[in-house]
CSV table of C-alpha atoms in Angstrom, one decimal:
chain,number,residue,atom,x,y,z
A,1,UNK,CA,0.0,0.0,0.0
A,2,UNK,CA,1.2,3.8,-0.9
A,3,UNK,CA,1.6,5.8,2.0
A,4,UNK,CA,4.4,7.9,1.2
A,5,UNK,CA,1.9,11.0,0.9
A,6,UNK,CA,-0.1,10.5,3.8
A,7,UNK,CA,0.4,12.0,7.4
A,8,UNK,CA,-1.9,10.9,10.5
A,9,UNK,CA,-5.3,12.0,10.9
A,10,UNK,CA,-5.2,14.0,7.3
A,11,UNK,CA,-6.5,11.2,5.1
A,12,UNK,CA,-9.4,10.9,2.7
A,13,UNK,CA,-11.7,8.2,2.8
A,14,UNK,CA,-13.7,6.9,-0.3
A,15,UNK,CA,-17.1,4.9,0.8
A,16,UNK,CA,-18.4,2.3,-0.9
A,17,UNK,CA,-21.8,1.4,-2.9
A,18,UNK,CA,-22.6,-2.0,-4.7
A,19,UNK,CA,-19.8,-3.1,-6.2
A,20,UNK,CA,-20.5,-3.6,-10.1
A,21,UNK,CA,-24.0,-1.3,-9.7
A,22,UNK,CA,-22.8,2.3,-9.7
A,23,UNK,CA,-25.3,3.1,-11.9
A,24,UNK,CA,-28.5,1.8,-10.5
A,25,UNK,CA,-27.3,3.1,-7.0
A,26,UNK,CA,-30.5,5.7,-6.7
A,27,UNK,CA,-32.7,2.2,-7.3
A,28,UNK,CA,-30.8,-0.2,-5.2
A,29,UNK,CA,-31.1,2.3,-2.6
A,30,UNK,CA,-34.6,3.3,-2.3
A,31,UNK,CA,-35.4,0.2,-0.4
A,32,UNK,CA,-32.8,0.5,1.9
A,33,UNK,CA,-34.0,4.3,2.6
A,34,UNK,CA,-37.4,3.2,3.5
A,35,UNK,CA,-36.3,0.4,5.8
A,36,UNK,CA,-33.9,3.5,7.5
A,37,UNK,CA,-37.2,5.9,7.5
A,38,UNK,CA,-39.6,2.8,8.8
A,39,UNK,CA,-37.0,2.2,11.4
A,40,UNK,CA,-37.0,5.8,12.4
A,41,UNK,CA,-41.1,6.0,12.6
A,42,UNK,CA,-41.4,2.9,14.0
A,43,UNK,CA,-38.9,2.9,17.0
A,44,UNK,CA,-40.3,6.5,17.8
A,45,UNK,CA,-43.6,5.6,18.2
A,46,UNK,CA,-42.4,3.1,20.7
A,47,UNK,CA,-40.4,5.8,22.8
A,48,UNK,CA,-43.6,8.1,22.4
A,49,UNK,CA,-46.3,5.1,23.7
A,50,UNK,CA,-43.5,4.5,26.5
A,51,UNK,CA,-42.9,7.6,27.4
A,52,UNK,CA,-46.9,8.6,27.6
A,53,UNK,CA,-48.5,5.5,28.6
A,54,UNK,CA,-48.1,5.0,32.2
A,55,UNK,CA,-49.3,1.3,31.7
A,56,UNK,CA,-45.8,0.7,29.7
A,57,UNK,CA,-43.9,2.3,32.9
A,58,UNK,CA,-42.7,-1.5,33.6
A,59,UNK,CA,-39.1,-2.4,33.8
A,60,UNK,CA,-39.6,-4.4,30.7
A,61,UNK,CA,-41.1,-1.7,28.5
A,62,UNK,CA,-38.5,1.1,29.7
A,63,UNK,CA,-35.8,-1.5,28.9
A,64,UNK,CA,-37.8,-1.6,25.2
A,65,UNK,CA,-37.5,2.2,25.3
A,66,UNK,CA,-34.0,1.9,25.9
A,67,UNK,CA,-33.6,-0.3,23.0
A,68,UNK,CA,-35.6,1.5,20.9
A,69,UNK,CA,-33.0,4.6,21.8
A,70,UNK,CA,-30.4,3.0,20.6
A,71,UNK,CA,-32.1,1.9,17.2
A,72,UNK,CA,-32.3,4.9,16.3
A,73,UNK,CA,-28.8,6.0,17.3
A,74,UNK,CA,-27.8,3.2,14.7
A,75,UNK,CA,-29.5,4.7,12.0
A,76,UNK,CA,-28.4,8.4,12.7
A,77,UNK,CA,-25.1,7.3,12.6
A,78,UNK,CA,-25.6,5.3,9.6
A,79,UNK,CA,-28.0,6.8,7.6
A,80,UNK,CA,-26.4,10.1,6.6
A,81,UNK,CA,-23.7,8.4,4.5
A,82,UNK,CA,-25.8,6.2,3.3
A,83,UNK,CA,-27.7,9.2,1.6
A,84,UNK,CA,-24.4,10.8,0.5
A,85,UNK,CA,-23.3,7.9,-1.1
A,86,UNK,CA,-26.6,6.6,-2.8
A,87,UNK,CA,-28.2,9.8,-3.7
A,88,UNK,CA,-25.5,12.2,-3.7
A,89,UNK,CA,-23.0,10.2,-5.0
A,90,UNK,CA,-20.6,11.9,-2.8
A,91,UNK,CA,-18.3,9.1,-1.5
A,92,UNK,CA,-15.5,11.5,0.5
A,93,UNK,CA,-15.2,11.3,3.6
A,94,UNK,CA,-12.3,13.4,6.0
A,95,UNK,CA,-10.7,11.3,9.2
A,96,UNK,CA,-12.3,13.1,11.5
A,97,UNK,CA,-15.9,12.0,10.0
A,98,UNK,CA,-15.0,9.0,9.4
A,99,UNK,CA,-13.7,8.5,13.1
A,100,UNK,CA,-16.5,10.1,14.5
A,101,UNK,CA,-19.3,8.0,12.8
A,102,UNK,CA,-17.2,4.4,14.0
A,103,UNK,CA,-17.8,5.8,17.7
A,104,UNK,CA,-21.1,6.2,17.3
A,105,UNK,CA,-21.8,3.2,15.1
A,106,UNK,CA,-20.0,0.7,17.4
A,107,UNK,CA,-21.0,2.3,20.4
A,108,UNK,CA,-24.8,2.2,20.0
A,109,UNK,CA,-24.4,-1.2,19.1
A,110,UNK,CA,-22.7,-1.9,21.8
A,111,UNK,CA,-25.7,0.3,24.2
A,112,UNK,CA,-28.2,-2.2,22.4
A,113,UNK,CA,-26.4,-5.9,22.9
A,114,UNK,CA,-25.8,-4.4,26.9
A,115,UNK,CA,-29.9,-4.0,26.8
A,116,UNK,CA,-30.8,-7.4,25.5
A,117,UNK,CA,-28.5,-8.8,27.8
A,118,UNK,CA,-30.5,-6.4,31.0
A,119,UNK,CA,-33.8,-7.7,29.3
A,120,UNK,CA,-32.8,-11.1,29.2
A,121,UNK,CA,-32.3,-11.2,33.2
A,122,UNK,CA,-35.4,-8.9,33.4
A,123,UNK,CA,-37.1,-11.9,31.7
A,124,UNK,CA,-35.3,-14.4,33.9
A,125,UNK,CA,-36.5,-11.9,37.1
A,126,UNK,CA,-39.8,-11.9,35.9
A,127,UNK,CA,-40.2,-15.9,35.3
A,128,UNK,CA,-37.8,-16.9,38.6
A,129,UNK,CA,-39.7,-14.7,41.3
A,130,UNK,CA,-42.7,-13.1,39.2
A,131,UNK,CA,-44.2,-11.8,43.2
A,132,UNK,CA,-40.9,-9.8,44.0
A,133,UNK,CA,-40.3,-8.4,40.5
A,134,UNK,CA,-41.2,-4.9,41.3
A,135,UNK,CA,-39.2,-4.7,44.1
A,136,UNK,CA,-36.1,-6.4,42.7
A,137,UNK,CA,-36.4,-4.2,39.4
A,138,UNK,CA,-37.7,-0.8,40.8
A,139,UNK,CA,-37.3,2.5,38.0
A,140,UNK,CA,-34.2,3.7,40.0
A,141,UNK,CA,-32.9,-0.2,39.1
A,142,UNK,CA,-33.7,0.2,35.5
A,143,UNK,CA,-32.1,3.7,35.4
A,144,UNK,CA,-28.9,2.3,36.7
A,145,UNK,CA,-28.8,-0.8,34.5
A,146,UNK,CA,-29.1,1.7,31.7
A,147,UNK,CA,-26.4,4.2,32.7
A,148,UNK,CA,-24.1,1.4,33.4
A,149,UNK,CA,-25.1,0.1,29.5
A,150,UNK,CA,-24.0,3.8,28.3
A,151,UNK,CA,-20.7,4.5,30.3
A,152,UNK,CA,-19.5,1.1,29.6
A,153,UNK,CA,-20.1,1.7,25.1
A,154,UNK,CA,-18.4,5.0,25.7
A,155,UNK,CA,-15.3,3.8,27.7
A,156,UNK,CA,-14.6,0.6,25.4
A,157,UNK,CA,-15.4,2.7,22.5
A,158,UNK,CA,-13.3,5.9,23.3
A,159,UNK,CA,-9.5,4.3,22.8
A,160,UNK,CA,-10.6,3.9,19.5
A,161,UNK,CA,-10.2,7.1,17.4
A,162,UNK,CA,-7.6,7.8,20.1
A,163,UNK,CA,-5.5,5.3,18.8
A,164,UNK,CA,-6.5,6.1,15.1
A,165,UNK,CA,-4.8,9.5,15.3
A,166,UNK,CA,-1.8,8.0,15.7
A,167,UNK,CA,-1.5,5.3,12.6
A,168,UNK,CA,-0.6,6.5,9.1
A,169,UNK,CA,-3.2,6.0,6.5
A,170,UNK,CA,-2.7,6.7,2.6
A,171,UNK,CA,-4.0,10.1,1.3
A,172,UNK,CA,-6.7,8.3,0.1
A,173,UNK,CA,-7.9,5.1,0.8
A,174,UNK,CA,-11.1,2.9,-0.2
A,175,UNK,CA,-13.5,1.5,2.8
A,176,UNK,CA,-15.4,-1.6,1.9
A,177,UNK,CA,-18.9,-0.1,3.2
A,178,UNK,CA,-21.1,3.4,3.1
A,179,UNK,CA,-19.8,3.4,6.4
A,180,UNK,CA,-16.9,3.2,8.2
A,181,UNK,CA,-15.8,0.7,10.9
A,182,UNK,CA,-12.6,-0.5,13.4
A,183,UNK,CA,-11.8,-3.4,11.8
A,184,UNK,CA,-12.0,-1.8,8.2
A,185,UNK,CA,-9.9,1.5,9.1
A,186,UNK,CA,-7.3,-0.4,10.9
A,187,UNK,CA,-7.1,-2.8,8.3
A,188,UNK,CA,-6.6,0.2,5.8
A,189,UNK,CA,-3.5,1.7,7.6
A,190,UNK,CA,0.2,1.5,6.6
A,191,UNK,CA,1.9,1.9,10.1
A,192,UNK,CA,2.3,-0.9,13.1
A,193,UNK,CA,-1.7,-1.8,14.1
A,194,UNK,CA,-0.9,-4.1,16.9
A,195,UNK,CA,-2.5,-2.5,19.2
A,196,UNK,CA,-5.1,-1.1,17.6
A,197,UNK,CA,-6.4,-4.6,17.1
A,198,UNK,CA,-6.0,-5.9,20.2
A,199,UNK,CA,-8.0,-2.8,21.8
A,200,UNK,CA,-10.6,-3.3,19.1
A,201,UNK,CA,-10.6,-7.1,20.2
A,202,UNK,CA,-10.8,-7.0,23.9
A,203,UNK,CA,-13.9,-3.9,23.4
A,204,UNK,CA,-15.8,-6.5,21.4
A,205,UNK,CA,-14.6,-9.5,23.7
A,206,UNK,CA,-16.0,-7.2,26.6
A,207,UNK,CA,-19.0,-6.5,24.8
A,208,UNK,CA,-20.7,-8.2,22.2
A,209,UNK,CA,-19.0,-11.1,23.5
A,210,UNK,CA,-19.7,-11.0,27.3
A,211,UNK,CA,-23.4,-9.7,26.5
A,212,UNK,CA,-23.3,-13.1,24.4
A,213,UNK,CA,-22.5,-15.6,26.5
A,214,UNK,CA,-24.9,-13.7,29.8
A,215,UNK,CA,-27.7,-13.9,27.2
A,216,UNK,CA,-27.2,-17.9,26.8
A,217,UNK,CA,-26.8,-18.6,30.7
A,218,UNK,CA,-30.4,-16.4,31.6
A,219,UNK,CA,-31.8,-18.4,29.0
A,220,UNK,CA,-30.3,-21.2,30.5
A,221,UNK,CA,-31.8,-20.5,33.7
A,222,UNK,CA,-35.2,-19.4,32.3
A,223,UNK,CA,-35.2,-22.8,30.6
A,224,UNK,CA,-34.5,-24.5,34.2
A,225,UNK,CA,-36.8,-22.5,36.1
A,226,UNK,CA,-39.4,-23.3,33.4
A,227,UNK,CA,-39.0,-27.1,33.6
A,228,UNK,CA,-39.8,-26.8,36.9
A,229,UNK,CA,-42.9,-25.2,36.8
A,230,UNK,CA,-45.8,-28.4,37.4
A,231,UNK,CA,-48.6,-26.2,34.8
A,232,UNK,CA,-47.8,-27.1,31.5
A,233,UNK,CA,-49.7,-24.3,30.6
A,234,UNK,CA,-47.9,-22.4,33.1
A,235,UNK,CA,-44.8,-23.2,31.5
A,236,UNK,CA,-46.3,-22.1,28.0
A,237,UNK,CA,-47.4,-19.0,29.4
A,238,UNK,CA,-44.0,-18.1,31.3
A,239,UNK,CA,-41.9,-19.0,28.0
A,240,UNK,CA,-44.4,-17.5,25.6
A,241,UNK,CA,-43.5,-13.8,27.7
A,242,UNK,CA,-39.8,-14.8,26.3
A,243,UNK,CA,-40.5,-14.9,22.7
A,244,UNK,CA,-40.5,-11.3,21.4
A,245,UNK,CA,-36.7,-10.9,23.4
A,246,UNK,CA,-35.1,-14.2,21.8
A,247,UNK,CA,-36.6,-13.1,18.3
A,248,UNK,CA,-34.8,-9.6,18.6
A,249,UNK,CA,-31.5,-11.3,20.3
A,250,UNK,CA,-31.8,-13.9,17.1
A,251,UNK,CA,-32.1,-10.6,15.0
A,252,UNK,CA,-29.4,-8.5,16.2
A,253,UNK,CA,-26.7,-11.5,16.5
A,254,UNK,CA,-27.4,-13.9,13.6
A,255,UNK,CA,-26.7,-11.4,10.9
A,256,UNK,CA,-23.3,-10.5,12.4
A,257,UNK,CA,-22.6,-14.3,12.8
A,258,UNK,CA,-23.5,-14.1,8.5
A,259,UNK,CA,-21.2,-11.2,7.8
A,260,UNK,CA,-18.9,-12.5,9.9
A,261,UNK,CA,-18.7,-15.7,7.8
A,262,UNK,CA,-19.1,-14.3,4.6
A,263,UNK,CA,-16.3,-12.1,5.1
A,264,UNK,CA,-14.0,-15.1,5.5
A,265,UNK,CA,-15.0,-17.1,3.1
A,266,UNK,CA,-16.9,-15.7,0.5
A,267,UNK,CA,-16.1,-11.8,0.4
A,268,UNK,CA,-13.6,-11.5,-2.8
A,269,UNK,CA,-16.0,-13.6,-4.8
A,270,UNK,CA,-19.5,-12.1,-4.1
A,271,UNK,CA,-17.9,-8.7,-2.8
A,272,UNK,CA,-22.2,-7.0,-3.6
A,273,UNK,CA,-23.2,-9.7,-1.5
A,274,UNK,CA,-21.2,-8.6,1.0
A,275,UNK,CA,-21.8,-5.2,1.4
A,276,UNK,CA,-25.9,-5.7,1.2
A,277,UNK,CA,-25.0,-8.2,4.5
A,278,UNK,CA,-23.2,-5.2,6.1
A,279,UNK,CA,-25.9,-2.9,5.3
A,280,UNK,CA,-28.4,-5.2,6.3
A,281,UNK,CA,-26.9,-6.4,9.6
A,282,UNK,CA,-26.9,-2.3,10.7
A,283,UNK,CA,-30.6,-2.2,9.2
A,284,UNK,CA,-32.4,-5.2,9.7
A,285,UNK,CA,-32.5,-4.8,13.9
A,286,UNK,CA,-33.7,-1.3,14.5
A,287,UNK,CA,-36.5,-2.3,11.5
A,288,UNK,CA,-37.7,-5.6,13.0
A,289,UNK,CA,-37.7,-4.6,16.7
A,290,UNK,CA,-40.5,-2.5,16.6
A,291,UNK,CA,-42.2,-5.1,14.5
A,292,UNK,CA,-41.2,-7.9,16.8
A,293,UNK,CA,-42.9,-6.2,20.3
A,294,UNK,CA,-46.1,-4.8,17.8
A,295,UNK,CA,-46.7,-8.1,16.9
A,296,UNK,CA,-45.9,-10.4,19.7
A,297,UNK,CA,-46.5,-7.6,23.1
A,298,UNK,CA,-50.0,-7.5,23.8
A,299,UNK,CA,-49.9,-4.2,26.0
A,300,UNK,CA,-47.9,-2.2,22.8
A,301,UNK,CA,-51.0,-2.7,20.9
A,302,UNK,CA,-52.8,-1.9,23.4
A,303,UNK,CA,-51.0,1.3,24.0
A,304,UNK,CA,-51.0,2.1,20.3
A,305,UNK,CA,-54.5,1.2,20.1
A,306,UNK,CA,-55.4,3.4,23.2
A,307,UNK,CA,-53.3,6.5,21.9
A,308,UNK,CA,-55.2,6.1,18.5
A,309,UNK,CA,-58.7,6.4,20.2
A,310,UNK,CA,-57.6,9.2,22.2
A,311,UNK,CA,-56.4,11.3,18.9
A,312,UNK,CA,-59.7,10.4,17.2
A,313,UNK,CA,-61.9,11.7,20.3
A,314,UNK,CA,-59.9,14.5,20.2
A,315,UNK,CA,-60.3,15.5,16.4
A,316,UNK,CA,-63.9,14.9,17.1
């Protein structure tokens, strides 16, 4: 790689589309636009039936809020280059930019795998000792739990451009997404990245990682406390309160496991393929959560339902 006209933190980088469909780029894109603006409405309307429906005031619900927060975090952080790129056809980006947005990206991810993992033992709470859950998960609890979620993205997040500052990059160099990421940067650069990769792998070890493998054991334990329950519909009730959480866990996780793979094995060869998985595995969880919990939460609908009427008597 040419780095001789580089100097840190002064580089250019060039995002990229669909390789091979430059030209259809305003098409292509229009469907990933509206799954960005559907995500936008539809995780809004959750914080706004949260936030006003004191029957959603449970510790599972504000955990939902939370989530729903950091959806739309994603797609701010994501969204704006994806309109530069697709409909602009601007594909510059300066360091700074490009640093800034990787905070944000990986940090709101990491806000929303800490909040499955808090829902997951909210779940487990809620199945284990269903009498005491108030008291064991009162608001100041939940506000806590989130706090804790936030500080810990920011602090495994914040080494990050740190360390960027100091690598050399070439004047111009080529990301492989319309956004940019650790992994990708660090993999661009020409100087000694040693320990840009091990910081990068210990935040994801301590994150994604940990959240992981806490996610699997309450589930575990859900699964334990279930089998003991003597009501088989008892049981079908308590595991039937877990289904909207493991299909957004399943969500979020499965299509990084996919990218994950396809970046190893198949990435040179189907390189469009691969950037649609990227794009998707940003877009496809702050879409399909809201979906999820309208579908499958009985008291959302409600909510909604209850908000709706309200607005009609109103206009009446």
């Amino acid at each position: 790689m040419f780095c001789n006209t580089s100097t840190p933190g002064h580089s250019t980088f060039l995002l990229t589309g669909f390789p091979g469909l430059e030209a259809s780029h305003h098409w292509v894109s229009i469907p990933i636009n509206l799954i960005c603006v559907v995500s936008i409405l539809g995780n809004s309307i959750i914080l706004f039936l949260i936030r006003t429906d004191p029957a959603l005031h449970e510790p599972m619900f504000i955990f939902l809020s939370m989530l729903a927060a950091s959806d739309l975090g994603l797609c701010a952080s994501t969204f704006p280059t994806m309109v530069r790129l697709f409909w602009l056809g601007t594909r510059e980006l300066p360091f700074d930019f490009c640093a800034a947005q990787m905070f944000f990206i990986h940090a709101f991810t990491y806000v929303e795998s800490g909040v499955l993992l808090a829902m997951a033992f909210d779940r487990f709470i809620a199945i284990r000792d269903p009498l005491h859950y108030a008291t064991i998960l009162p608001h100041s609890a939940v506000a806590k739990v989130g706090a804790a979620v936030l500080v810990r993205a920011i602090l495994l997040n914040l080494p990050g451009p740190i360390l960027l500052r100091r690598l050399v990059f070439p004047q111009i160099s080529t990301l492989s997404h319309c956004y940019c990421l650790h992994c990708d940067l660090v993999g661009l650069a020409c100087s000694d990245t040693r320990i840009n990769s091990l910081v990068g792998l210990v935040s994801i070890l301590l994150s994604l990682g940990l959240d992981s493998s806490l996610i699997m054991l309450s589930y575990a334990l859900i699964l334990r406390t279930v089998l003991g329950i003597a009501s088989p519909g008892e049981r079908l009730k308590a595991l039937n309160t877990c289904v909207s959480h493991l299909c957004i866990v399943l969500i979020f996780y499965l299509p990084k496991l996919g990218l994950s793979v396809l970046h190893r094995v198949e990435k040179h060869s189907y390189p469009a393929l691969a950037v649609l998985m990227a794009n998707l595995h940003f877009l496809v969880p702050p879409f399909m959560n809201p979906v999820v919990y309208c579908i499958k939460s009985k008291q959302i609908r409600q909510g909604f339902l209850r908000r709706f009427q309200q607005k009609r008597v109103d206009i009446s």
